[in-house]
Coordinates of C-alpha atoms in Angstrom, one line a residue:
M7 CA 0.0 0.0 0.0
V8 CA 1.3 3.4 -1.0
A9 CA 1.4 5.9 1.9
L10 CA -0.1 9.3 1.1
T11 CA 2.1 12.3 1.8
P12 CA 0.7 15.5 3.0
A13 CA 0.2 18.3 0.4
P14 CA 2.9 21.1 0.5
D15 CA 2.1 24.0 2.7
I16 CA 0.0 26.7 0.9
D17 CA 2.7 29.4 1.7
V18 CA 5.4 27.2 0.1
M19 CA 3.2 26.7 -3.0
K20 CA 2.7 30.5 -3.2
Q21 CA 6.5 30.9 -3.1
V22 CA 6.9 28.2 -5.8
N23 CA 4.3 29.9 -8.0
R24 CA 6.1 33.2 -7.7
Q25 CA 9.1 31.7 -9.4
F26 CA 7.2 31.0 -12.6
V27 CA 6.9 33.9 -15.0
T28 CA 3.5 34.1 -16.8
G29 CA 1.9 36.2 -19.4
V30 CA -0.9 38.5 -18.5
T31 CA -4.3 37.9 -20.1
V32 CA -7.8 39.1 -19.9
V33 CA -10.4 36.5 -20.7
T34 CA -13.7 38.0 -22.0
A35 CA -17.1 36.8 -23.2
M36 CA -20.5 38.2 -23.8
D37 CA -23.2 37.6 -21.2
G38 CA -26.3 38.4 -23.4
E39 CA -25.7 42.0 -24.4
T40 CA -23.2 42.7 -21.6
P41 CA -19.4 42.2 -21.9
R42 CA -17.7 40.4 -19.0
G43 CA -14.1 39.6 -18.3
L44 CA -11.4 38.9 -15.7
A45 CA -7.6 38.9 -15.5
V46 CA -6.2 35.3 -15.9
N47 CA -2.6 34.1 -15.7
A48 CA -3.5 30.4 -15.9
F49 CA -3.4 30.3 -19.7
S50 CA -1.4 27.9 -21.9
S51 CA -1.2 26.6 -25.4
I52 CA -2.0 22.9 -25.7
S53 CA -1.5 22.3 -29.4
L54 CA -0.7 24.1 -32.7
D55 CA -2.4 21.5 -34.9
P56 CA -5.2 22.0 -34.3
P57 CA -4.7 25.3 -32.4
T58 CA -5.9 24.5 -28.9
V59 CA -5.5 26.5 -25.7
M60 CA -6.7 26.3 -22.1
V61 CA -7.6 28.8 -19.4
C62 CA -8.4 28.1 -15.8
V63 CA -11.0 30.2 -13.9
Q64 CA -11.9 30.0 -10.2
H65 CA -15.5 29.0 -9.6
I66 CA -16.1 32.0 -7.2
S67 CA -15.2 34.5 -9.9
S68 CA -18.1 36.8 -10.8
T69 CA -17.3 36.0 -14.5
H70 CA -17.1 32.2 -14.1
D71 CA -20.8 31.4 -14.8
C72 CA -20.9 33.7 -17.9
L73 CA -17.8 31.8 -19.3
F74 CA -19.3 28.4 -18.3
R75 CA -22.5 29.2 -20.3
A76 CA -20.6 30.7 -23.3
D77 CA -19.8 28.9 -26.6
H78 CA -16.9 31.3 -27.4
L79 CA -14.6 33.5 -25.4
A80 CA -11.6 35.8 -26.1
I81 CA -8.1 35.7 -24.7
N82 CA -6.5 39.1 -24.8
I83 CA -2.7 39.0 -24.2
L84 CA -2.0 42.3 -22.6
S85 CA 0.8 44.7 -23.8
T86 CA 3.1 46.7 -21.6
G87 CA 0.9 49.8 -22.1
Q88 CA -2.1 48.1 -20.4
L89 CA -1.3 48.2 -16.7
D90 CA -4.5 50.1 -16.1
V91 CA -6.5 47.4 -18.0
V92 CA -5.1 44.5 -15.9
G93 CA -5.9 46.5 -12.7
T94 CA -9.5 47.0 -13.8
F95 CA -10.0 43.3 -14.8
A96 CA -8.3 42.0 -11.6
S97 CA -10.8 44.2 -9.6
K98 CA -14.4 43.6 -8.6
A99 CA -15.6 46.6 -10.6
A100 CA -19.2 46.4 -11.7
D101 CA -18.5 47.6 -15.3
K102 CA -15.0 46.7 -16.3
F103 CA -15.6 47.8 -19.9
Q104 CA -16.5 51.4 -19.0
D105 CA -14.2 53.7 -20.9
L106 CA -12.4 50.7 -22.5
E107 CA -11.9 50.5 -26.2
W108 CA -12.9 47.1 -27.6
E109 CA -14.6 45.4 -30.5
S110 CA -16.5 42.2 -31.1
G111 CA -14.5 39.4 -32.6
P112 CA -15.9 37.3 -35.5
F113 CA -17.9 35.2 -33.0
G114 CA -18.9 38.1 -30.7
S115 CA -16.3 37.9 -28.0
P116 CA -14.8 41.2 -26.7
L117 CA -11.4 41.9 -28.1
I118 CA -9.5 44.6 -26.2
A119 CA -7.8 47.3 -28.2
G120 CA -4.1 47.8 -27.5
S121 CA -3.4 44.2 -26.7
S122 CA -0.2 42.4 -27.7
A123 CA -2.2 39.5 -29.2
Q124 CA -5.8 38.4 -29.3
M125 CA -7.6 35.0 -29.8
E126 CA -11.2 34.2 -30.1
V127 CA -11.8 30.5 -29.2
Q128 CA -14.6 28.0 -29.2
I129 CA -15.0 26.3 -25.9
R130 CA -14.7 22.5 -26.4
E131 CA -14.5 21.1 -22.9
R132 CA -15.2 22.3 -19.4
L133 CA -13.4 20.3 -16.8
R134 CA -14.1 20.9 -13.1
A135 CA -11.0 20.7 -11.1
R136 CA -11.9 21.3 -7.4
T137 CA -11.9 25.1 -7.1
H138 CA -11.5 25.9 -10.8
T139 CA -12.9 25.1 -14.2
I140 CA -10.4 24.3 -17.0
F141 CA -11.7 25.5 -20.3
I142 CA -10.2 23.6 -23.3
C143 CA -10.7 25.7 -26.4
R144 CA -10.1 25.6 -30.1
V145 CA -8.7 28.8 -31.6
V146 CA -11.0 30.2 -34.3
H147 CA -9.5 33.7 -34.7
A148 CA -6.0 35.1 -33.9
A149 CA -4.3 38.4 -34.3
V150 CA -0.9 39.7 -33.3
A151 CA 0.2 43.4 -32.8
E152 CA 3.7 44.9 -32.7
R153 CA 3.4 45.6 -29.0
P154 CA 5.6 43.9 -26.4
P155 CA 3.7 41.7 -24.0
M156 CA 3.3 42.3 -20.3
V157 CA 4.6 39.5 -18.0
Y158 CA 4.1 38.8 -14.3
S159 CA 6.5 37.3 -11.8
A160 CA 6.8 37.5 -8.0
G161 CA 3.8 39.8 -7.6
K162 CA 5.1 42.4 -10.2
F163 CA 4.5 43.2 -13.8
F164 CA 7.4 43.5 -16.3
D165 CA 8.1 44.5 -19.9
G166 CA 8.2 41.2 -21.8
G167 CA 10.0 42.9 -24.7
A168 CA 12.9 43.9 -22.5
L169 CA 13.9 40.5 -21.3
T170 CA 17.6 39.6 -21.5
S171 CA 18.3 36.6 -23.8
L172 CA 20.4 33.8 -22.3
G173 CA 21.6 32.5 -25.7

């Protein structure tokens, strides 16, 4: 019989996670006629052929249920000039789209102007993972701009275009 080891302490896990550099995204969808969104750093590419990505969203997020009901959502990879945008979408603001420039993607999802890159995706699977839902999505639209991406590490935001190459 295999003995179960206790899970690592939550504070240790927070320290471990701070060592991982992530991109900064805002995930958006339409809730009827109302745009909704939240800041998400749990985003990853799964496959290029077919283009498939995933995002993870906590169940208690005010945007979770809208995303869970949606057929499509957008992933906006924020640029270095959008620190105010990430602040808004990480907040509990009632209308995160007030004074924000955005347009509807081909499938209706909000695409945020000024982003480094944007994807509109079709949700293919919704996997419940304890406190979060993992959305597995097929990319149906993608665009890239000539703006350096914002990155996040150890509780701070950085210019992803100013990183020093190691090789």
